[in-house]
């Protein structure tokens, strides 16, 4: 004879276990965008940030310290692999915003022209 109470309890345990597995699943690649932080480079420190404001994707490189007077720059890289043209700003800030149906995978940031790039 089937014990409905016990069967429902087992079903509930399976559903809860499935929900627990879903909550620890790896983050989607979209989580790469928005890895905001301060980075130290040979030309000083920059605060690099990126995100999505509900309409457009954006990325910004901002001077956080140091004595470098070189221009900062920034770009966006889409999931398709396409990278926007590098946008050059001032010695204190560079900003880009754009939209693509693929979505932005990374903000790409440079300190002065000779510095290596950082991804957010």
Short mmCIF file of C-alpha atoms in Angstrom, two decimals:
data_model
loop_
_atom_site.label_atom_id
_atom_site.label_comp_id
_atom_site.label_asym_id
_atom_site.label_seq_id
_atom_site.Cartn_x
_atom_site.Cartn_y
_atom_site.Cartn_z
CA UNK A 1 0.00 0.00 0.00
CA UNK A 2 1.37 3.48 -0.95
CA UNK A 3 1.93 5.86 1.95
CA UNK A 4 1.04 9.24 0.39
CA UNK A 5 2.53 11.22 3.27
CA UNK A 6 5.89 9.49 2.92
CA UNK A 7 5.82 9.85 -0.88
CA UNK A 8 5.13 13.59 -0.59
CA UNK A 9 7.93 13.98 1.94
CA UNK A 10 10.37 12.26 -0.46
CA UNK A 11 9.20 14.43 -3.34
CA UNK A 12 9.71 17.52 -1.19
CA UNK A 13 13.23 16.40 -0.30
CA UNK A 14 14.05 15.88 -3.98
CA UNK A 15 12.71 19.32 -4.89
CA UNK A 16 14.71 20.97 -2.08
CA UNK A 17 17.86 19.10 -3.09
CA UNK A 18 17.35 20.23 -6.69
CA UNK A 19 16.91 23.83 -5.56
CA UNK A 20 20.12 23.60 -3.52
CA UNK A 21 22.01 22.36 -6.57
CA UNK A 22 20.67 25.26 -8.63
CA UNK A 23 21.88 27.82 -6.10
CA UNK A 24 25.47 26.57 -6.23
CA UNK A 25 25.65 26.25 -10.01
CA UNK A 26 28.54 28.18 -11.61
CA UNK A 27 27.92 31.84 -12.37
CA UNK A 28 27.09 32.70 -15.94
CA UNK A 29 29.72 34.44 -18.09
CA UNK A 30 27.73 37.67 -17.75
CA UNK A 31 29.07 37.90 -14.20
CA UNK A 32 32.46 38.97 -15.60
CA UNK A 33 31.08 42.42 -16.34
CA UNK A 34 31.16 44.51 -13.18
CA UNK A 35 34.33 43.14 -11.58
CA UNK A 36 35.05 46.68 -10.34
CA UNK A 37 38.29 47.34 -8.48
CA UNK A 38 41.42 49.46 -8.11
CA UNK A 39 44.42 48.18 -10.06
CA UNK A 40 48.05 49.23 -9.66
CA UNK A 41 50.11 49.76 -12.77
CA UNK A 42 53.55 51.14 -13.48
CA UNK A 43 51.84 54.42 -14.31
CA UNK A 44 49.79 54.65 -11.08
CA UNK A 45 46.52 53.31 -9.75
CA UNK A 46 43.26 53.23 -11.69
CA UNK A 47 39.74 52.37 -10.60
CA UNK A 48 38.25 50.20 -13.35
CA UNK A 49 34.52 49.56 -13.55
CA UNK A 50 31.87 48.30 -15.95
CA UNK A 51 28.21 47.40 -15.95
CA UNK A 52 24.81 47.52 -17.55
CA UNK A 53 22.36 50.31 -16.67
CA UNK A 54 19.26 48.66 -18.15
CA UNK A 55 19.72 50.34 -21.54
CA UNK A 56 23.40 50.29 -22.39
CA UNK A 57 26.64 48.61 -21.39
CA UNK A 58 29.36 50.89 -20.06
CA UNK A 59 32.96 50.83 -18.87
CA UNK A 60 35.10 53.47 -17.19
CA UNK A 61 38.74 53.87 -16.23
CA UNK A 62 39.39 56.53 -13.59
CA UNK A 63 42.65 57.72 -12.03
CA UNK A 64 42.88 56.69 -8.38
CA UNK A 65 46.45 57.69 -7.58
CA UNK A 66 49.98 58.15 -8.87
CA UNK A 67 51.59 60.90 -10.91
CA UNK A 68 51.03 59.65 -14.45
CA UNK A 69 49.75 62.34 -16.79
CA UNK A 70 49.09 60.01 -19.74
CA UNK A 71 45.61 59.61 -21.17
CA UNK A 72 43.38 56.78 -20.00
CA UNK A 73 41.36 54.63 -22.39
CA UNK A 74 38.60 52.04 -22.41
CA UNK A 75 36.66 49.69 -24.72
CA UNK A 76 33.92 47.06 -24.53
CA UNK A 77 34.20 43.44 -25.68
CA UNK A 78 31.03 41.62 -26.74
CA UNK A 79 30.26 37.92 -26.35
CA UNK A 80 30.64 37.60 -30.12
CA UNK A 81 34.34 38.43 -29.66
CA UNK A 82 34.05 41.84 -31.29
CA UNK A 83 35.79 44.65 -29.43
CA UNK A 84 34.76 48.28 -29.84
CA UNK A 85 37.31 50.86 -30.83
CA UNK A 86 39.40 52.08 -27.93
CA UNK A 87 38.02 55.36 -26.55
CA UNK A 88 40.65 57.78 -25.27
CA UNK A 89 39.84 60.12 -22.43
CA UNK A 90 41.80 62.54 -20.30
CA UNK A 91 44.54 61.79 -17.76
CA UNK A 92 41.82 61.37 -15.12
CA UNK A 93 38.97 59.50 -16.81
CA UNK A 94 37.88 57.53 -19.89
CA UNK A 95 34.31 56.33 -20.44
CA UNK A 96 32.43 54.33 -23.08
CA UNK A 97 28.81 53.25 -23.44
CA UNK A 98 27.26 51.16 -26.18
CA UNK A 99 24.68 48.47 -26.83
CA UNK A 100 24.85 45.14 -28.64
CA UNK A 101 22.28 42.31 -28.67
CA UNK A 102 25.04 39.82 -27.76
CA UNK A 103 25.76 41.69 -24.53
CA UNK A 104 29.08 42.92 -23.20
CA UNK A 105 31.43 40.30 -21.87
CA UNK A 106 34.09 42.66 -20.51
CA UNK A 107 35.05 46.24 -20.00
CA UNK A 108 38.63 46.63 -21.29
CA UNK A 109 40.74 49.25 -19.51
CA UNK A 110 44.14 50.83 -20.08
CA UNK A 111 46.09 53.27 -17.94
CA UNK A 112 48.38 55.44 -20.06
CA UNK A 113 48.94 54.34 -23.67
CA UNK A 114 51.90 52.09 -22.75
CA UNK A 115 50.13 50.27 -19.89
CA UNK A 116 48.78 46.76 -20.22
CA UNK A 117 45.02 46.17 -20.27
CA UNK A 118 42.75 45.08 -17.46
CA UNK A 119 39.35 43.38 -17.88
CA UNK A 120 36.28 43.97 -15.74
#
